[in-house]
Coordinates of C-alpha atoms and ligand atoms in Angstrom, one line a residue:
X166 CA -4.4 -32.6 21.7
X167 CA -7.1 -30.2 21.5
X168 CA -10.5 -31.8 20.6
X169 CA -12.0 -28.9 18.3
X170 CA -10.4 -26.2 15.8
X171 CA -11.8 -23.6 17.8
X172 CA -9.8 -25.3 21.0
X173 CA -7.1 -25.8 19.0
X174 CA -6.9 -22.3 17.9
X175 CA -7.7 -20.9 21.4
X176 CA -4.6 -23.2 22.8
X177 CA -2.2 -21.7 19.9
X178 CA -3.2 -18.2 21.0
X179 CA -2.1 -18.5 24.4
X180 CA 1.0 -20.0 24.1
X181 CA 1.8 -17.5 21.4
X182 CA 0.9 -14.2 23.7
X183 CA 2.9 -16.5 26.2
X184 CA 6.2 -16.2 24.0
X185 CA 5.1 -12.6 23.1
X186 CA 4.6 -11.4 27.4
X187 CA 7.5 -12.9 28.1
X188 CA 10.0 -11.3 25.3
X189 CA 8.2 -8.0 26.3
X190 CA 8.9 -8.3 30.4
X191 CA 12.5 -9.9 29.7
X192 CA 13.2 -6.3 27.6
X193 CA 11.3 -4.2 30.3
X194 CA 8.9 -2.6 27.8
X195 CA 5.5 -2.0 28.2
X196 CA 3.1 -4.8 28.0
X197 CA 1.1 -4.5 24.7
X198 CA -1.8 -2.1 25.0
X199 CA -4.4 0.9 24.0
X200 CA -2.8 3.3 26.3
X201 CA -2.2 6.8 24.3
X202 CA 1.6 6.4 25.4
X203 CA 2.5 3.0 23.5
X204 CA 4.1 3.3 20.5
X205 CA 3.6 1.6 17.3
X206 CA 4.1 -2.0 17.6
X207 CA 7.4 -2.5 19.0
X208 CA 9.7 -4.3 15.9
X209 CA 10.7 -7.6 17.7
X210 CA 13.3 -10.2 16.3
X211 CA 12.1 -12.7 14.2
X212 CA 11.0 -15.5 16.4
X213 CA 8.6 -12.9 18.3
X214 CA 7.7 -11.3 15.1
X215 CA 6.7 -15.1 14.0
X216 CA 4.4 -15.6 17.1
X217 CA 2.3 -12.2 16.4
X218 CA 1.7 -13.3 13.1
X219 CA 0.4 -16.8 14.3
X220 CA -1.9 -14.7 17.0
X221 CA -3.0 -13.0 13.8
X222 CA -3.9 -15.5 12.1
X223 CA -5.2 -17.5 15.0
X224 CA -7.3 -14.8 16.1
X225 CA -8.7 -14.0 12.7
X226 CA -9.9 -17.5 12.2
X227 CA -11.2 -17.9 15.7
X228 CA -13.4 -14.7 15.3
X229 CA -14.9 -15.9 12.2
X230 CA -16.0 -19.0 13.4
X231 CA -17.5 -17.1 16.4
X232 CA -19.2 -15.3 13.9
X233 CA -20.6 -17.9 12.3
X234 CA -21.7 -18.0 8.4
X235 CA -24.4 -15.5 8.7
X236 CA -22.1 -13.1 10.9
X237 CA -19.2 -13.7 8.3
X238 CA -21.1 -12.3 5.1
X239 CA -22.6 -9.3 7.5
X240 CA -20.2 -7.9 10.1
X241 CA -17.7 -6.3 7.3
X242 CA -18.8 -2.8 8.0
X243 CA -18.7 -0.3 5.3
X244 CA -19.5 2.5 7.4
X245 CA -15.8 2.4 9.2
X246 CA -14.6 4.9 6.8
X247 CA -17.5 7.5 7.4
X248 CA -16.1 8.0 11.4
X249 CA -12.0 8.0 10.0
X250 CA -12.8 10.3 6.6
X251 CA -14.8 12.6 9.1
X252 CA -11.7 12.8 11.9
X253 CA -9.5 13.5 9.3
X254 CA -11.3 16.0 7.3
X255 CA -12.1 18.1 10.5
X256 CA -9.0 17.5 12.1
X257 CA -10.7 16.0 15.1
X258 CA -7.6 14.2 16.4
X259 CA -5.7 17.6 16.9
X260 CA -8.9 19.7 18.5
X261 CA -8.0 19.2 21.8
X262 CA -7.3 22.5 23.4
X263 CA -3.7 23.7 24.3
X264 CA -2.0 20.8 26.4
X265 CA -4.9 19.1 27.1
X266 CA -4.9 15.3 26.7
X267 CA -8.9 15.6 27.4
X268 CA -11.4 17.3 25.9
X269 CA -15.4 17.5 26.1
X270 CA -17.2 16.9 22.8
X271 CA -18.1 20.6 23.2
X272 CA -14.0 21.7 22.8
X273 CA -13.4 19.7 20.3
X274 CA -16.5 21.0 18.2
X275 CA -15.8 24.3 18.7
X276 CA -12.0 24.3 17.9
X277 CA -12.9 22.0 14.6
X278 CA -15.6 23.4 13.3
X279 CA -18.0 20.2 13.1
X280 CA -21.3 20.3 15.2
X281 CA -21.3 18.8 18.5
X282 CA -23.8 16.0 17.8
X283 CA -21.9 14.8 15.0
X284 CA -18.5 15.2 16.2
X285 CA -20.0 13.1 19.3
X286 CA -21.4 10.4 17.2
X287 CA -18.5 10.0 15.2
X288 CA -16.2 10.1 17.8
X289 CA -18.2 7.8 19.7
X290 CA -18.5 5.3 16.4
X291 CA -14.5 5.5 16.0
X292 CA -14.3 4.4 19.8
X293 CA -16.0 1.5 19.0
X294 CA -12.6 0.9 17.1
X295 CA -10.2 2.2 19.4
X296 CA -9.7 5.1 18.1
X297 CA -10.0 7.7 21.6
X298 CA -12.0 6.8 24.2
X299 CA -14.3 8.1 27.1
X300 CA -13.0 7.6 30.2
X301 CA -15.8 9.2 31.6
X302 CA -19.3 10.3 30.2
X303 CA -18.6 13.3 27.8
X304 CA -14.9 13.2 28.7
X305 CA -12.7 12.3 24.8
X306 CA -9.2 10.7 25.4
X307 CA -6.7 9.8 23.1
X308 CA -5.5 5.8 22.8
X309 CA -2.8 5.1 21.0
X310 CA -4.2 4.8 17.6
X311 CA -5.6 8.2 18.4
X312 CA -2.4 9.9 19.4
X313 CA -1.1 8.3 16.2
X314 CA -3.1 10.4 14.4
X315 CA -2.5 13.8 16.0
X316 CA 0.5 13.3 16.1
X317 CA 1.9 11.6 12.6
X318 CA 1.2 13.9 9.3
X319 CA 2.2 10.8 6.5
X320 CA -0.4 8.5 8.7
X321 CA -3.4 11.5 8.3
X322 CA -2.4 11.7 4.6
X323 CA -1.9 8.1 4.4
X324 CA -6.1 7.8 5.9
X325 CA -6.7 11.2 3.8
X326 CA -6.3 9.2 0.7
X327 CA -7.8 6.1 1.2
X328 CA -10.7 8.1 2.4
X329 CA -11.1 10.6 -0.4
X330 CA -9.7 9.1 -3.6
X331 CA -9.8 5.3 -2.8
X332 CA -13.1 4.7 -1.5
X333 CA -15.3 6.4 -3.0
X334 CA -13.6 4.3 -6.3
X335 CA -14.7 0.8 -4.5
X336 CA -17.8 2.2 -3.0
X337 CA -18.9 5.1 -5.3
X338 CA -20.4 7.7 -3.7
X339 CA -20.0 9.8 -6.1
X340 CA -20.7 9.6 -10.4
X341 CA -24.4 8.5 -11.1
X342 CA -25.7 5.2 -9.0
X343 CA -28.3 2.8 -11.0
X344 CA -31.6 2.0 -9.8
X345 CA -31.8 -2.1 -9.7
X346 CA -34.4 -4.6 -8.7
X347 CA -33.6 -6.4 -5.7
X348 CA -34.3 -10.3 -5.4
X349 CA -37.1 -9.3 -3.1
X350 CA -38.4 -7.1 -5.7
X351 CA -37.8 -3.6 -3.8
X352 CA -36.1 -0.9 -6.1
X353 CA -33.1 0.5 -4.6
X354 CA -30.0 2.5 -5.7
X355 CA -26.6 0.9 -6.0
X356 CA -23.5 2.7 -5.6
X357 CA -20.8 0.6 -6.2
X358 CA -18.2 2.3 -8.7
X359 CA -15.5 -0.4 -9.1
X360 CA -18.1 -3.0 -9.9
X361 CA -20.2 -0.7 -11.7
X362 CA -17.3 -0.3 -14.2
X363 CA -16.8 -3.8 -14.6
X364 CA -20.5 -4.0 -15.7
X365 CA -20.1 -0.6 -18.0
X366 CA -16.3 -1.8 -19.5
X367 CA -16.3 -5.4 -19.6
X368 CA -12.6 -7.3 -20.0
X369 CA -11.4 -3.9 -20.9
X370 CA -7.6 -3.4 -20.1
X371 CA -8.1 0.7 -20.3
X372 CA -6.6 2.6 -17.1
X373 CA -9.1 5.0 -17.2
X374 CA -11.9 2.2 -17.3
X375 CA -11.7 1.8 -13.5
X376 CA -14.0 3.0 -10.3
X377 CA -12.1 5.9 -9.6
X378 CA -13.1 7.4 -13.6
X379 CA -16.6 6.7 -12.8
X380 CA -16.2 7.9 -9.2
X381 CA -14.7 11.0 -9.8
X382 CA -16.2 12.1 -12.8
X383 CA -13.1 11.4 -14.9
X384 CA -11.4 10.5 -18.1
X385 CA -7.9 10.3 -17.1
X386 CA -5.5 8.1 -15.3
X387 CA -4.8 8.3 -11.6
X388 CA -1.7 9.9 -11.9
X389 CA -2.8 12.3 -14.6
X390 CA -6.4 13.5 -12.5
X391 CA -4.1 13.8 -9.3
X392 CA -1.5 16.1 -11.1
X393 CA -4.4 18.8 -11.6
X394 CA -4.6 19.6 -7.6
X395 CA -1.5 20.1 -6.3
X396 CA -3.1 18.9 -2.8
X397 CA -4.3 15.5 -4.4
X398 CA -0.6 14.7 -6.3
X399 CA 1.6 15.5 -2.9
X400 CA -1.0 13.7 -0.7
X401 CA -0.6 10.5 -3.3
X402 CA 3.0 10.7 -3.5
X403 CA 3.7 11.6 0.4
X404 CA 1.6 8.7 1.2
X405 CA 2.9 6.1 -1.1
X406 CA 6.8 7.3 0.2
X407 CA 5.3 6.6 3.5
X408 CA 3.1 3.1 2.7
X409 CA 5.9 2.0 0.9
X410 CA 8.4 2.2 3.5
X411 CA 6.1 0.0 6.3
X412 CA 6.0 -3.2 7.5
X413 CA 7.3 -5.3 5.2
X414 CA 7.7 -3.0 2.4
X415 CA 11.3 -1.6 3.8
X416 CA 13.6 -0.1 0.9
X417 CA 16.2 -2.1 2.6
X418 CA 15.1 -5.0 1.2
X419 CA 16.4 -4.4 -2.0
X420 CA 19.9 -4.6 -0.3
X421 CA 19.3 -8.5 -0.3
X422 CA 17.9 -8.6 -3.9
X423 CA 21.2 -8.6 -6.1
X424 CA 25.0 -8.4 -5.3
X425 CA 24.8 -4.6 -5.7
X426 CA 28.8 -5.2 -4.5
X427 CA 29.4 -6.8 -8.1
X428 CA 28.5 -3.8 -10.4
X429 CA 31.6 -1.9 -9.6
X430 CA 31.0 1.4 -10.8
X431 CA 27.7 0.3 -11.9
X432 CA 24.6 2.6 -12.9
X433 CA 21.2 1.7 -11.6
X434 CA 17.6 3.2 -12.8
X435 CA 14.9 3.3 -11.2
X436 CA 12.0 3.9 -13.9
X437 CA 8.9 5.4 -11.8
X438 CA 10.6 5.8 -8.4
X439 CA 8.9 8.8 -7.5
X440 CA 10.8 10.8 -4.4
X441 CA 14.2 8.4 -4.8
X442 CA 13.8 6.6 -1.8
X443 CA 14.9 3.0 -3.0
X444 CA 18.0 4.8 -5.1
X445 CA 19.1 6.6 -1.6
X446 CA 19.2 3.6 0.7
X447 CA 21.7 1.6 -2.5
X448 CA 23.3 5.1 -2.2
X449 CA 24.1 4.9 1.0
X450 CA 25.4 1.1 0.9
X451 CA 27.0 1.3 -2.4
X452 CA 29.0 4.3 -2.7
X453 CA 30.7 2.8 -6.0
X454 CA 27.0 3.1 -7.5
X455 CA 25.3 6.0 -9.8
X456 CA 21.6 6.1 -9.7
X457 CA 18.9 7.6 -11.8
X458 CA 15.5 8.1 -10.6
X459 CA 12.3 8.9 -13.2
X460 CA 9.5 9.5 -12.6
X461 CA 6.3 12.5 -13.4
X462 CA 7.7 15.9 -13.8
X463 CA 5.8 16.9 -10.7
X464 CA 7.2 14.1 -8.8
X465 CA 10.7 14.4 -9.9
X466 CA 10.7 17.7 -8.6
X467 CA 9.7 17.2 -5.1
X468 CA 11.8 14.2 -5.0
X469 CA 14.9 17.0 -5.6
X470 CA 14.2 19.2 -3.2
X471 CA 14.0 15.8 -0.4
X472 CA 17.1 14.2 -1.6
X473 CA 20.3 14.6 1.0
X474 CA 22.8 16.7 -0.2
X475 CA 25.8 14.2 0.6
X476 CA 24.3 12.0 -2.3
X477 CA 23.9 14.6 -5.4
X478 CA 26.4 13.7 -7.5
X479 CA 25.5 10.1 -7.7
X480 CA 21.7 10.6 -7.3
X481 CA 19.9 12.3 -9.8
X482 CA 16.4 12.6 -11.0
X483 CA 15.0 12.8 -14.7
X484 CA 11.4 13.0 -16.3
X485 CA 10.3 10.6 -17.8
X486 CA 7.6 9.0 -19.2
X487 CA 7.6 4.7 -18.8
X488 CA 6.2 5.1 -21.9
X489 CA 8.7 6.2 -24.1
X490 CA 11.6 4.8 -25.1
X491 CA 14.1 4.2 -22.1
X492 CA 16.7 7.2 -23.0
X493 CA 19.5 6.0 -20.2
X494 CA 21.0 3.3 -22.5
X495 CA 23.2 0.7 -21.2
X496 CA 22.8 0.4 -17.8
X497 CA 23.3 -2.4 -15.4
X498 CA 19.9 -2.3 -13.4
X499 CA 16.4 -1.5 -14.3
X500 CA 14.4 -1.5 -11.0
X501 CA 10.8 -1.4 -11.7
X502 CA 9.4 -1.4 -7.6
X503 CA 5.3 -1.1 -7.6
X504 CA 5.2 -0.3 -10.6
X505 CA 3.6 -2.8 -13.5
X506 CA 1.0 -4.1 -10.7
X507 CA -0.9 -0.2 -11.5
X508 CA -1.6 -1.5 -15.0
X509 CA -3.0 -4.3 -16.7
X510 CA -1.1 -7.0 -18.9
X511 CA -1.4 -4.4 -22.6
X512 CA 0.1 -1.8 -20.6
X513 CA 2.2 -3.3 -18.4
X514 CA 3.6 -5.0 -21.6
X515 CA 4.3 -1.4 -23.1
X516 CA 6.5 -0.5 -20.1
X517 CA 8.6 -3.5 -20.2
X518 CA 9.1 -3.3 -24.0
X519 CA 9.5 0.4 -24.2
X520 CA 12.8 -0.3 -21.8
X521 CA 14.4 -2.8 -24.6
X522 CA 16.0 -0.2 -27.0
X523 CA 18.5 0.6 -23.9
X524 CA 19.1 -2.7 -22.6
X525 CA 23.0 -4.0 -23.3
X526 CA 23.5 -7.7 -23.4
X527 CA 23.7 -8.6 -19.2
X528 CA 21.5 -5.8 -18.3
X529 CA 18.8 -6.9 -15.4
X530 CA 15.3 -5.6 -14.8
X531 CA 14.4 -6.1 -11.5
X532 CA 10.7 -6.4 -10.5
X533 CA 10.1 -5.7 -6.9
X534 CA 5.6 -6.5 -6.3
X535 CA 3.9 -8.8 -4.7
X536 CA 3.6 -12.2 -6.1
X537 CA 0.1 -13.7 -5.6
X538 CA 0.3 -16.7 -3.5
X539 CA -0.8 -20.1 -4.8
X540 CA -4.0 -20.4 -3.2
X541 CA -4.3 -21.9 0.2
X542 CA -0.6 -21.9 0.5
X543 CA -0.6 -19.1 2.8
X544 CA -3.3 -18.3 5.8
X545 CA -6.9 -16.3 4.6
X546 CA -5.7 -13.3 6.8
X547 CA -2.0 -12.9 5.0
X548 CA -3.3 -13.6 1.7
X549 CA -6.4 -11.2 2.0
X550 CA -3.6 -8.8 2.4
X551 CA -2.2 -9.3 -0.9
X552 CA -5.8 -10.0 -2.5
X553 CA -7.2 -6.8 -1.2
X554 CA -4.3 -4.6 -3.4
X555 CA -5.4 -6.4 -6.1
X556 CA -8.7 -4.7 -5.1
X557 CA -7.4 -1.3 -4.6
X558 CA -5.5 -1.5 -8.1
X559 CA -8.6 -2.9 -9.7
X560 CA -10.2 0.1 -8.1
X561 CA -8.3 2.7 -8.9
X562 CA -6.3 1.6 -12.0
X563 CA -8.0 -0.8 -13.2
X564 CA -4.6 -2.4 -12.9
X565 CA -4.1 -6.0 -10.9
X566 CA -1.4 -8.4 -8.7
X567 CA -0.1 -11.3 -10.2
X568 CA 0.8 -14.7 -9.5
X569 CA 4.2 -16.2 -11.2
X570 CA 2.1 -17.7 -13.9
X571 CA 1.2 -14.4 -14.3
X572 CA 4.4 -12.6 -13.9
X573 CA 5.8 -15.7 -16.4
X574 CA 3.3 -15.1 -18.9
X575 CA 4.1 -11.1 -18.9
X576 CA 7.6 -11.2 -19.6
X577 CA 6.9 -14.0 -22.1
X578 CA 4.3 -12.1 -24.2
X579 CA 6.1 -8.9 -24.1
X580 CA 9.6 -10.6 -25.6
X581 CA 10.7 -13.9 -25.6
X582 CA 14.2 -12.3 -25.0
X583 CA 13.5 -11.9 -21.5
X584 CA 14.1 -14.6 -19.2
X585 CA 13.7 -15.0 -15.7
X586 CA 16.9 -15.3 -13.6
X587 CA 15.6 -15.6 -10.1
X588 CA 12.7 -15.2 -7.6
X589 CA 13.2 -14.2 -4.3
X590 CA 10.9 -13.0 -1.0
X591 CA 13.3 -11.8 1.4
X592 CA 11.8 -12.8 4.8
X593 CA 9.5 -10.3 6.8
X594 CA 8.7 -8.7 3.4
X595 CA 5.6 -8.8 1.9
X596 CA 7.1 -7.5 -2.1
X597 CA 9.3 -10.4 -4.1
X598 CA 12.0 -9.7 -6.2
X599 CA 11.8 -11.3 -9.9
X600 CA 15.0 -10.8 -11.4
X601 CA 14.6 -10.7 -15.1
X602 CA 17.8 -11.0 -17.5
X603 CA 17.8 -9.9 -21.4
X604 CA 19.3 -12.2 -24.4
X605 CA 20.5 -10.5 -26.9
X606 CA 19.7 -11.5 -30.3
X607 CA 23.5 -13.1 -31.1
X608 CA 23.5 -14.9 -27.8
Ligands
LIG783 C1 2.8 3.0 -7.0 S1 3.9 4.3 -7.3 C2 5.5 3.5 -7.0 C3 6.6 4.4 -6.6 C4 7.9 3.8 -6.2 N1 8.5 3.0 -7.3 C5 7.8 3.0 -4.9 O1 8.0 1.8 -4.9 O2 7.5 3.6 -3.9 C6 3.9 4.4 -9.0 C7 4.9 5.5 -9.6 O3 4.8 5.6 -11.0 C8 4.8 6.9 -11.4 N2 4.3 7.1 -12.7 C9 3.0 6.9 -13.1 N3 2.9 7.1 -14.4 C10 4.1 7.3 -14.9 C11 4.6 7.5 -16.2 N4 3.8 7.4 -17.3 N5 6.0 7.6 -16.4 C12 6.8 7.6 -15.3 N6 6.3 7.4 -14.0 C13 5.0 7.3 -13.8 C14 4.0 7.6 -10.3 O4 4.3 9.0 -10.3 C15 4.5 6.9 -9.1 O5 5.6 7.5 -8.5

């Protein structure tokens, strides 16, 4: 028995990575590394999947406590972003010249455009991260985090979005910063959006009281400021499709959530499910099944264009606003995936009430978010996961997660004819499923 946490920890690691060397030479892959060539981490089964998340955790611990309390509140560096938003904005990953794998600082200025001396210290603040390396003085190599980038569009746009719309919402660097005084009495400027519009909008439940109104210099919603630049909406909505389909956020989870099997010739909505991709994997399992996706006009129209032709007549795609009344009456499903956590309890209230005039005794709404854990019921390092989107949709939308009180609570306070069937969190992914049923008023 190990005679300290930080042995004990240090003993769980190894035997973990034992497990995880083992699995990997018994398969003949590639031991785990930085080397441009490995792929994304390979998807083990479950019982090796299960030891890389103890590592995780293990590890996370372990390197706070070598941090120590001090270390703790100061190593989060908010300067990461600067060296990520600056390879993707100058394309720095793909300025390598023609099938080169190397490239001096020099190349890769002149094909992008930056100046050398930032393009070096940017590069050289990224490596620090893994992202390329220097093999040898003035020499820039890709690792595999690198090569991820070059090579993977939805991951740039993915970065691309965080960087430019969902940062400078937390952070601010943009909108006007306040002058404070400091506890030792200096003046300095803040620029902190999301918490500046906490100060500016207190308890307000408005989705265009949030960082990203005072950040960008705006009076509408996400979704409405993005739908101006054609650039901004397709970057959002490509990187959501993408996000959403990572680990743990598979669509094919929602194959476990219900028995699809026992709505024969069923029809399914899904309100807000922007290019379809939820409706296309039941599609393709449920061939008895008619789905209807809605979402943005601008959405609904890419979503068209990307939806394979061998599932048109039982896919289709309609505007509409969440809003409004629900106009496909009297069908059997009502998925609502990632959607209410983007607003807060008055709005999210409005959505789940605006669906009621179409609801026919039996119908189910199905809620597929994350469910806050209970606290301490789950490691720091998974549940700061889950807290930090309650962050970004605090940040962008002034939206939030929620725990089952809170999901209870919603449902509750927008009718008491809801009623919560079932919860379920399929394993390996990170979204539940709250299956909500509707009581008529004779029953
Ligand atoms: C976080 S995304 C979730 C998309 C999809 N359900 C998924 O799980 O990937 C939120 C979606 O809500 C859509 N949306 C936002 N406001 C809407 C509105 N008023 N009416 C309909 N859809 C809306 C967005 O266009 C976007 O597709």
């Amino acid at each position: 028995m190990p005679a300290t946490r930080t042995a004990e920890l240090a003993s769980r690691i190894a035997e973990n990575i034992e497990r995880i060397d083992a699995y990997t030479s018994l398969k003949d892959t590639p031991p785990v590394s930085f080397d441009a060539s490995a792929s994304d981490f390979p998807l083990y089964d479950q019982e090796i999947d299960a030891a890389r998340q103890v590592v995780l955790d293990a590890t996370d611990e372990l390197h706070a406590l070598m941090l120590g309390p001090v270390g703790m509140l100061t190593s989060p560096s908010h300067n990461f972003l600067i060296s990520l938003q600056a390879i993707c904005r100058f394309g720095l990953a793909n300025a390598f010249p023609d099938g080169k794998d190397e490239a001096t600082f020099d190349e890769i200025a002149s094909i992008s455009g930056l100046g050398e001396s930032y393009v070096r210290r940017i590069l050289r603040h990224a490596m620090t991260y893994r992202i390329f390396c220097e093999p040898r003085k003035g020499l820039v190599a890709h690792t595999s985090a690198s090569k991820h980038l070059a090579t993977d569009l939805p991951t740039r746009q993915w970065i691309g979005m965080i960087a430019e719309e969902m940062w400078p919402a937390a952070a601010g660097v943009g909108g006007a910063p306040y002058s404070t005084e400091s506890e030792s009495g200096l003046a300095y400027l803040i620029h902190k959006q999301t918490v500046e519009a906490m100060v500016k909008w207190p308890g307000s439940e408005e989705p265009t009281h949030s960082g990203f109104n005072l950040a960008h210099n705006t009076s509408e919603t996400v979704f409405a400021a993005l739908s101006r630049s054609p650039m901004r909406a397709e970057r959002y909505a490509a990187a959501m499709s993408w996000f959403s389909t990572g680990p743990g956020l598979e669509m094919t989870h929602i194959l476990e959530a219900l028995r699809w099997e026992s709505l024969v010739d069923g029809v399914v909505v899904d309100v807000g499910g922007s290019y379809g991709s939820i409706c296309v994997t039941l599609a393709r399992n449920h061939p008895s099944l008619k789905f209807i996706v809605q979402d943005r006009p601008e959405v609904i129209v890419a979503g068209r264009q990307q939806l394979p032709q061998e599932l048109d007549d039982r896919v289709t795609f309609l505007e509409h606003d969440f809003f409004d009344d629900q106009p496909v009456r009297g069908a059997d499903v009502y998925i609502l995936r990632w959607i209410l956590h983007d607003w807060s309890d008055q709005y999210a209230i409005k959505i789940l009430r605006a669906l009621i005039p179409a609801l026919k005794e039996g119908a189910k709404v199905l809620i597929n978010e994350i469910i806050l854990p209970e606290p301490g019921s789950s490691t720091p390092y998974h549940e700061r996961k889950l807290r930090s989107f309650d962050m970004a949709m605090l940040e962008f939308h002034n939206g939030k997660e929620r725990d089952m009180d809170d999901w209870r609570q919603l449902f509750i306070s927008a009718d008491p004819n809801y009623h919560i069937l079932g919860v379920t969190q399929p394993a390996g992914s990170r979204l539940g499923f709250i299956e909500v049923g509707w009581r008529t008023a004779e029953t």
